[in-house]
PDB file of C-alpha atoms and ligand atoms in Angstrom:
ATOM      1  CA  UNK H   1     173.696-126.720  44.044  1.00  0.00           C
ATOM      2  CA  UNK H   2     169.904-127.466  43.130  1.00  0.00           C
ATOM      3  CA  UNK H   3     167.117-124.970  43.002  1.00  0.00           C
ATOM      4  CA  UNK H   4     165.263-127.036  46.019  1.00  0.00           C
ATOM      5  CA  UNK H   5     168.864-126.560  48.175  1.00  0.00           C
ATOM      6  CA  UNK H   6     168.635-122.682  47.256  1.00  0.00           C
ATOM      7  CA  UNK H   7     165.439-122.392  48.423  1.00  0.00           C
ATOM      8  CA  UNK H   8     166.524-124.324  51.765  1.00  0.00           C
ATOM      9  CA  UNK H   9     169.076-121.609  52.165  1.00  0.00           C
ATOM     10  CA  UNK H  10     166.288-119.124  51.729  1.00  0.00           C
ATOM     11  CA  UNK H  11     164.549-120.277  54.444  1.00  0.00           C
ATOM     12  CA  UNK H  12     166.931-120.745  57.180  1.00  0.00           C
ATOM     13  CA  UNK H  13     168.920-117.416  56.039  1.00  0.00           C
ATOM     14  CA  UNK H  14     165.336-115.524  56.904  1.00  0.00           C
ATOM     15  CA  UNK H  15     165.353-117.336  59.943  1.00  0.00           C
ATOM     16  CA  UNK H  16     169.211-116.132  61.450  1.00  0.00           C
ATOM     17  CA  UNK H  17     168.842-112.692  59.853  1.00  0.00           C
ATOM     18  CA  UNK H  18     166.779-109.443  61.416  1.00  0.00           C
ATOM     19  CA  UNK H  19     164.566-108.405  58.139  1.00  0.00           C
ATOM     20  CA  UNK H  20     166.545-105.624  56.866  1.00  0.00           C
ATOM     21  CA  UNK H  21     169.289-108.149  56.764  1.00  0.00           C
ATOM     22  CA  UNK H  22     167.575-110.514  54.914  1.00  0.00           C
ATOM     23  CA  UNK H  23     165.976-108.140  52.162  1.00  0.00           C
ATOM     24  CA  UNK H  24     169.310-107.635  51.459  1.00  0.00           C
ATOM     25  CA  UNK H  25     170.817-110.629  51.367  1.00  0.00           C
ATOM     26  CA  UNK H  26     167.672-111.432  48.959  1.00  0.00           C
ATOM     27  CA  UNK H  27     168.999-108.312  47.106  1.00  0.00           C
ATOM     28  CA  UNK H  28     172.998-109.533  46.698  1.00  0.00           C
ATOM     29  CA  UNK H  29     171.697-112.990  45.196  1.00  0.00           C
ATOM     30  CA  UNK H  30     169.629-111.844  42.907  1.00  0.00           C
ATOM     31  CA  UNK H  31     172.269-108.793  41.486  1.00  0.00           C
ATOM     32  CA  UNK H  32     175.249-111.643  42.019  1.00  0.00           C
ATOM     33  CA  UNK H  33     172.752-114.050  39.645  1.00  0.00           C
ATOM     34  CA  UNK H  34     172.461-111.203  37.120  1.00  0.00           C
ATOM     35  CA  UNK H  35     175.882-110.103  37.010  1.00  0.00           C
ATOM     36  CA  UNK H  36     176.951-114.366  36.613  1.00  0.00           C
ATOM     37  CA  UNK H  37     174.498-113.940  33.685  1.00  0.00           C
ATOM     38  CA  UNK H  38     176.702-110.948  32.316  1.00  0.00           C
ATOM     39  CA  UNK H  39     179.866-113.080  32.782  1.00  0.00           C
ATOM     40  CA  UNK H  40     178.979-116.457  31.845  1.00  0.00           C
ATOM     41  CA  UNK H  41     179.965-117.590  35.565  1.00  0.00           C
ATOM     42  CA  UNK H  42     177.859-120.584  37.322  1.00  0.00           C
ATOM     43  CA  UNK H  43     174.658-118.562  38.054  1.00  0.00           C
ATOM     44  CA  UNK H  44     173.686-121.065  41.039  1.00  0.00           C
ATOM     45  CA  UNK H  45     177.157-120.864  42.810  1.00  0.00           C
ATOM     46  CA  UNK H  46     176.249-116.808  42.824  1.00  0.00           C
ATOM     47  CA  UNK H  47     172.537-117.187  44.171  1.00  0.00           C
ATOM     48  CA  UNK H  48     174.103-119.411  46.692  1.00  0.00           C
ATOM     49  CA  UNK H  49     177.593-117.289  47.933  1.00  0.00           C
ATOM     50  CA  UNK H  50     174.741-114.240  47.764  1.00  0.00           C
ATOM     51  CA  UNK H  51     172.910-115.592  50.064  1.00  0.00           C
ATOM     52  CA  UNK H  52     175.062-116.960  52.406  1.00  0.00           C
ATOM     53  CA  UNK H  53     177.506-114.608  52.165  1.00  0.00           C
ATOM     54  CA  UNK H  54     176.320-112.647  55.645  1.00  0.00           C
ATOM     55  CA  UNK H  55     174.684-115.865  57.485  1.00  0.00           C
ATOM     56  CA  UNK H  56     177.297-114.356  60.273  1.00  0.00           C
ATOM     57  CA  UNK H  57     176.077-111.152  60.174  1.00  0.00           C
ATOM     58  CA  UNK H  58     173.999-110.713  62.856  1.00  0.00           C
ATOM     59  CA  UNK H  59     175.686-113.133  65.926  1.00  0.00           C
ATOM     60  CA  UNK H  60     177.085-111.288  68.473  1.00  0.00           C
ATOM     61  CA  UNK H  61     180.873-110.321  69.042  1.00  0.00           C
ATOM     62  CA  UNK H  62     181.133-112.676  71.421  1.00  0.00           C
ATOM     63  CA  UNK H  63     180.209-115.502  69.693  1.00  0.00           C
ATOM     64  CA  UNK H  64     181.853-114.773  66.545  1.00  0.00           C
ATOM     65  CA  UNK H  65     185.189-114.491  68.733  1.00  0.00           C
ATOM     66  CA  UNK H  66     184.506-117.307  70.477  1.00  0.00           C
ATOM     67  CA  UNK H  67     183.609-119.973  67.377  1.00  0.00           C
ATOM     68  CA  UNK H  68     187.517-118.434  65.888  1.00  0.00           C
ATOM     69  CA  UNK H  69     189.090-118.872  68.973  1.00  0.00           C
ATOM     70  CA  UNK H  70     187.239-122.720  69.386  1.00  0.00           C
ATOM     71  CA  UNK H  71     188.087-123.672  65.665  1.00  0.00           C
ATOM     72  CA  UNK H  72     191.633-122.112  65.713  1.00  0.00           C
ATOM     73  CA  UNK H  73     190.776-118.819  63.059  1.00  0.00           C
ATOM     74  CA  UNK H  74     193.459-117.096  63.270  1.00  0.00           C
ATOM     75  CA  UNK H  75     192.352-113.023  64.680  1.00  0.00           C
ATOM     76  CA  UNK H  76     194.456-109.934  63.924  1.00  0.00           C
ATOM     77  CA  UNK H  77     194.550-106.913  65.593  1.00  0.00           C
ATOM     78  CA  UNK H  78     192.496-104.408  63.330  1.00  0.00           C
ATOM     79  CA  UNK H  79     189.507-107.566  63.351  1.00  0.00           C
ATOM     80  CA  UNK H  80     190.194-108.111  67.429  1.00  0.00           C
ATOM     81  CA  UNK H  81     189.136-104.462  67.982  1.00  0.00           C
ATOM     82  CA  UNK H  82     186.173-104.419  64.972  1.00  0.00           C
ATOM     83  CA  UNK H  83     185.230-107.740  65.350  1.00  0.00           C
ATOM     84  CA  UNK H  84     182.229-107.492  62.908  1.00  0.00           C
ATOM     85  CA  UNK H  85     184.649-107.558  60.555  1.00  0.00           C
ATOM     86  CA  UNK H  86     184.777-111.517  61.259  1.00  0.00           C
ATOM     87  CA  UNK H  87     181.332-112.046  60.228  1.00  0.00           C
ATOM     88  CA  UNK H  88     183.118-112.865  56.620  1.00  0.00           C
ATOM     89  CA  UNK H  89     185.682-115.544  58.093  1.00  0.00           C
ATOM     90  CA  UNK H  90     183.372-117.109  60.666  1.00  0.00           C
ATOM     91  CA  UNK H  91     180.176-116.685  58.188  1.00  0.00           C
ATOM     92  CA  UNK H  92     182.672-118.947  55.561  1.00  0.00           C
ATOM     93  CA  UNK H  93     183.080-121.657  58.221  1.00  0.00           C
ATOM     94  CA  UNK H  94     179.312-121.472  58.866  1.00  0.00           C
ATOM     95  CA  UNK H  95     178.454-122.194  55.256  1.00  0.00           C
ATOM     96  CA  UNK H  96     180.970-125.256  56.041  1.00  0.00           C
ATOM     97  CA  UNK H  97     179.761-126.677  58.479  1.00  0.00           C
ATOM     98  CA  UNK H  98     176.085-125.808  59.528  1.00  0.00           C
ATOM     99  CA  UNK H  99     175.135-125.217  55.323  1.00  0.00           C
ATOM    100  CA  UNK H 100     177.501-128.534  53.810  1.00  0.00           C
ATOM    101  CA  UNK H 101     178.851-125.993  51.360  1.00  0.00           C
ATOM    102  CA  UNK H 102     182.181-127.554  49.995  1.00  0.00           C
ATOM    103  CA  UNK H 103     182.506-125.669  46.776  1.00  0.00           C
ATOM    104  CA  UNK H 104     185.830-123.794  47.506  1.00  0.00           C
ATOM    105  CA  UNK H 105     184.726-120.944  45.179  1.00  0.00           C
ATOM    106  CA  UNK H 106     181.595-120.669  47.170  1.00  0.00           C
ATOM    107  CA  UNK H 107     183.439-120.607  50.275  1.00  0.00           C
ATOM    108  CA  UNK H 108     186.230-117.733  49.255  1.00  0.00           C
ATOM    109  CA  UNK H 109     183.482-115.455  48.037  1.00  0.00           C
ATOM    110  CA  UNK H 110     181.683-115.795  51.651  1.00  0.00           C
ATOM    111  CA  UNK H 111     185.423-115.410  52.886  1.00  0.00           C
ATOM    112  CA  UNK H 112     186.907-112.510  50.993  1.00  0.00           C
ATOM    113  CA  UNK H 113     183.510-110.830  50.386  1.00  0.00           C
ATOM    114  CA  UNK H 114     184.074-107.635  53.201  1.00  0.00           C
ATOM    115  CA  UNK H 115     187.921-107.026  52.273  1.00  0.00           C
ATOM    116  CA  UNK H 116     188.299-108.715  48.933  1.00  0.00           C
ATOM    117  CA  UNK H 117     191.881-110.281  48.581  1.00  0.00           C
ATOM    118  CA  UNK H 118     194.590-110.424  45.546  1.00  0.00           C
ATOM    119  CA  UNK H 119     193.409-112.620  43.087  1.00  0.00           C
ATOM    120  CA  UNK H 120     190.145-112.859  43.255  1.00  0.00           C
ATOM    121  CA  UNK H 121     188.335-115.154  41.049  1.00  0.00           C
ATOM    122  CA  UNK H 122     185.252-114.240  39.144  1.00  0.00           C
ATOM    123  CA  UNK H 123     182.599-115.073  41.456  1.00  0.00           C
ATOM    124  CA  UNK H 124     185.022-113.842  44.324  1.00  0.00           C
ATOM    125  CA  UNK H 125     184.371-110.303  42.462  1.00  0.00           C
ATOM    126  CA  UNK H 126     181.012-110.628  41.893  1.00  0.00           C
ATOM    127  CA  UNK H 127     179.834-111.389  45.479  1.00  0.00           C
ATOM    128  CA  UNK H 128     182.085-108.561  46.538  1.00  0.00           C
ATOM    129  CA  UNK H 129     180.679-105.984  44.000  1.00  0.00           C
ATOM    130  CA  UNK H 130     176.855-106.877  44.765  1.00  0.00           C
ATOM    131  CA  UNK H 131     177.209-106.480  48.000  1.00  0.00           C
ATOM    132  CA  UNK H 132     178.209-103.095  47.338  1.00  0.00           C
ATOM    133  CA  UNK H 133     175.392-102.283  44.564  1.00  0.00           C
ATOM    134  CA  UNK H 134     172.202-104.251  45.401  1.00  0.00           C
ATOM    135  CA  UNK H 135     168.884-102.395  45.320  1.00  0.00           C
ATOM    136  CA  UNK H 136     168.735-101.553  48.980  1.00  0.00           C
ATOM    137  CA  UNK H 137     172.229 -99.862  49.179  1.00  0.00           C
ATOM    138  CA  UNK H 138     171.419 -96.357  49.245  1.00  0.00           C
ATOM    139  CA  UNK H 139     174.702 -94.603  50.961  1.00  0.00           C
ATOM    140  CA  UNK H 140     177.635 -95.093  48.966  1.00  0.00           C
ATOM    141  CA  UNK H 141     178.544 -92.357  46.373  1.00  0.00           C
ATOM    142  CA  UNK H 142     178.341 -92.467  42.700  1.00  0.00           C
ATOM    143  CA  UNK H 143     176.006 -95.549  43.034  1.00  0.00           C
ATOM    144  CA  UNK H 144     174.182 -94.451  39.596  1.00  0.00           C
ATOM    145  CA  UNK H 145     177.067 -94.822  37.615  1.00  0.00           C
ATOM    146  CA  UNK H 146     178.809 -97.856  39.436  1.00  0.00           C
ATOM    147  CA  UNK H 147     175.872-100.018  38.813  1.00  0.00           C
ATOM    148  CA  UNK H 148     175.971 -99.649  35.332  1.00  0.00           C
ATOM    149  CA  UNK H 149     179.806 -99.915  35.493  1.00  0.00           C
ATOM    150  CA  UNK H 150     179.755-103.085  36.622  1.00  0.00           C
ATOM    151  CA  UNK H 151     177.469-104.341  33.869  1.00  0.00           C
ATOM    152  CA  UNK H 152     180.122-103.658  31.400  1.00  0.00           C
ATOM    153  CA  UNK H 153     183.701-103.984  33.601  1.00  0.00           C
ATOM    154  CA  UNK H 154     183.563-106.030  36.098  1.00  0.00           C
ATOM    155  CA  UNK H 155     187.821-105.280  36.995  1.00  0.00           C
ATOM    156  CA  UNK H 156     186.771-101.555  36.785  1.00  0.00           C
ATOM    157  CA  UNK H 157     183.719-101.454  39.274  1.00  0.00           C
ATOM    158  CA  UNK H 158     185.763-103.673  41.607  1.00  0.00           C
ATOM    159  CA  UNK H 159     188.557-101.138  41.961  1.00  0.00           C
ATOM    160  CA  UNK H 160     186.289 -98.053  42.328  1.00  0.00           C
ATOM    161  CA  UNK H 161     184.476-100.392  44.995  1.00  0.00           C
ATOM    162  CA  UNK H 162     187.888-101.140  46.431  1.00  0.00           C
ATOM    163  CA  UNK H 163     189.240 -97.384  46.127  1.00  0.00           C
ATOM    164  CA  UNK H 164     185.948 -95.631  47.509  1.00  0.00           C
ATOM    165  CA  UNK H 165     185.660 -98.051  50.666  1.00  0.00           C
ATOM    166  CA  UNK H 166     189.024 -97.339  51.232  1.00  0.00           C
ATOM    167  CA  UNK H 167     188.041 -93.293  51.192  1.00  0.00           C
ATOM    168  CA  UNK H 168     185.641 -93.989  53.212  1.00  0.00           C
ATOM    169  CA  UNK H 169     186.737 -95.937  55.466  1.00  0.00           C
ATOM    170  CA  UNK H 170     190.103 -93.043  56.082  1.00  0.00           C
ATOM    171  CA  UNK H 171     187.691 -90.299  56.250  1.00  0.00           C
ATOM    172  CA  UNK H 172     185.958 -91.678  59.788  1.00  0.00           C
ATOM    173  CA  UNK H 173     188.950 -92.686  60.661  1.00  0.00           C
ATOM    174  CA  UNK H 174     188.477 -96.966  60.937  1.00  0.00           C
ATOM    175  CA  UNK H 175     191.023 -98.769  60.771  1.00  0.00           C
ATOM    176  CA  UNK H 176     192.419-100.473  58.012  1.00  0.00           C
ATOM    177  CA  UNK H 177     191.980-104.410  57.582  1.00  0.00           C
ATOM    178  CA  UNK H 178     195.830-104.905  55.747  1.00  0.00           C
ATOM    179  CA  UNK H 179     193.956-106.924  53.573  1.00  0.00           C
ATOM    180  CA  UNK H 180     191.287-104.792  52.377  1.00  0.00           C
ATOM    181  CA  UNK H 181     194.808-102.568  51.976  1.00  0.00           C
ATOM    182  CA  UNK H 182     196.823-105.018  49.916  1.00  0.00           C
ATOM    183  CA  UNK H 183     193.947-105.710  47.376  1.00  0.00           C
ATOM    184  CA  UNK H 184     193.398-102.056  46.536  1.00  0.00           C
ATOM    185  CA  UNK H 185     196.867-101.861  45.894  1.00  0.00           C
ATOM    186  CA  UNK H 186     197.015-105.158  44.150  1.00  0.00           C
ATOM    187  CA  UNK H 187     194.480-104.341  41.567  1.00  0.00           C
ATOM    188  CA  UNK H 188     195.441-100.192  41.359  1.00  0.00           C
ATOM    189  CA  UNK H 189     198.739-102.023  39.713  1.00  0.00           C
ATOM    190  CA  UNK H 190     197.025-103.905  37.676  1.00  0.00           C
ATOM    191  CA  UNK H 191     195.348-101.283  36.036  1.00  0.00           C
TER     192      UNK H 191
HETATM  193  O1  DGI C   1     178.135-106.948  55.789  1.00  0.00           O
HETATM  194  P1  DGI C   1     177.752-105.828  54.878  1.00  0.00           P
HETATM  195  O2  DGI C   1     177.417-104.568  55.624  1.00  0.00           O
HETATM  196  O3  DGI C   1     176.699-106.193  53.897  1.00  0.00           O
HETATM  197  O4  DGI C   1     179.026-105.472  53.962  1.00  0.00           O
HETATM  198  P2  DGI C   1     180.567-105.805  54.224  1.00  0.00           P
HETATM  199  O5  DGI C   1     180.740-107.161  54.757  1.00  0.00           O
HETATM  200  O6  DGI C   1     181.283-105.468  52.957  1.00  0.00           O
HETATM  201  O7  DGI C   1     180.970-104.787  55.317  1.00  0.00           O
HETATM  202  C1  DGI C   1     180.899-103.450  54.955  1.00  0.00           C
HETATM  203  C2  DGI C   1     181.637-102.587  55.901  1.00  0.00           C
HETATM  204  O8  DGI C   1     182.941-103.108  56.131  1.00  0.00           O
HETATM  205  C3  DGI C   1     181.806-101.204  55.269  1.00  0.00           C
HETATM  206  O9  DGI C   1     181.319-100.240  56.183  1.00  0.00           O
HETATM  207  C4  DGI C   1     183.288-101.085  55.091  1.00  0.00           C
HETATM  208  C5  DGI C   1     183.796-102.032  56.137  1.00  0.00           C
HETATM  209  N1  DGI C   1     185.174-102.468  55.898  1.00  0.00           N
HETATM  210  C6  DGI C   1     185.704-103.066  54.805  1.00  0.00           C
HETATM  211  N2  DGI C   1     187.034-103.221  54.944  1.00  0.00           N
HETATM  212  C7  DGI C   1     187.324-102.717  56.178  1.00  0.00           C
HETATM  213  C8  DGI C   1     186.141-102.262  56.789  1.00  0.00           C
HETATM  214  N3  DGI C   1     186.095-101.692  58.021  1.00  0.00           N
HETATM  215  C9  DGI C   1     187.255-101.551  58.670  1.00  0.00           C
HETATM  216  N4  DGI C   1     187.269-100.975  59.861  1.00  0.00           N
HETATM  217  N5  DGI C   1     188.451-101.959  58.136  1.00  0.00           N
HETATM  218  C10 DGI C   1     188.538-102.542  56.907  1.00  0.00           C
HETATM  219  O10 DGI C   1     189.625-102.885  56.441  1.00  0.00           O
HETATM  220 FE1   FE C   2     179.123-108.610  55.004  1.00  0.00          FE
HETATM  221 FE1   FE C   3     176.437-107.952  52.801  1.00  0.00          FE
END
């Protein structure tokens, strides 16, 4: 991935997304870039997973159910009934087929990036965590600390990442993706 492809990205990714979108898609590439820095992973692969990792963020239910249903993705139950929750899986065929991205690490971070998975490789991790931490978050808890965290362990902000969404996500009552389930457990036994 060249700089002038990046910057083609750029472009059409402020063109799909509503502003606040965009600022922080601007704002997951450019933490993802810093944190590939930190761990001597392929710093263009994480400007471009950063930025396309919500390019299916803001189509509508419909047509996010629609494209799986076309192009045979398979849909389970917990996604049927919070079907934002495909923006990661459609957004991964997206970068496929409207953005020619055929780097398969590229395409699992856009992938895994809202539930994470077991096994995740380092840019899998990376994408996942700056989503979480980029400059315009400003909800989550213990955000101070968790930034700096994953400066220096990238394994340990990704399960507090994984274990506080999971809080979360219990204490409103959502349902539970079984894979965001299965990769907190995954990586609490790794520990
Ligand atoms: O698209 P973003 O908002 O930038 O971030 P994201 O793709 O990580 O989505 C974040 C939301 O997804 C956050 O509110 C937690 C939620 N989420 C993650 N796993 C699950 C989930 N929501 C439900 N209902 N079930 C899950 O398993
Ligand atoms: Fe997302
Ligand atoms: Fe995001």
């Amino acid at each position: 991935m060249k700089t002038a492809d990046i910057r083609k990205i750029r472009r059409k990714m402020e063109k799909v997304l509503d502003p606040k979108r965009f600022e922080h898609t601007l704002g997951v590439a450019y933490t993802a870039s810093a944190l590939a820095m930190c761990y001597d992973v392929d710093i263009n692969k994480a400007q471009t997973a950063g930025l396309l990792h919500d390019c299916a963020k803001c189509m509508s239910n419909e047509k996010k159910l629609s494209i799986c249903e076309k192009h045979h993705i398979p849909v389970n139950e917990v996604e049927r009934k919070n079907p934002f929750l495909l923006h990661a899986k459609v957004g991964s065929y997206v970068a496929m087929k409207q953005f020619n991205i055929h780097d398969q690490d590229i395409i699992n971070a856009i992938l895994n990036h809202t539930t994470g998975r077991p096994g995740m490789s380092q840019l899998e991790k990376i994408i996942y965590i700056a989503d979480y931490i980029e400059p315009s978050r400003k909800q989550a808890p213990n955000l101070t600390k968790l930034r700096r965290l994953a400066f220096q362990d990238l394994d340990q902000a990704l399960l507090q990442v994984l274990g506080d969404t999971l809080h979360y996500l219990e204490s409103i009552n959502s349902p539970i993706d079984p894979m965001t389930q299965k990769t907190y457990e995954y990586y609490l036994g790794k520990e």
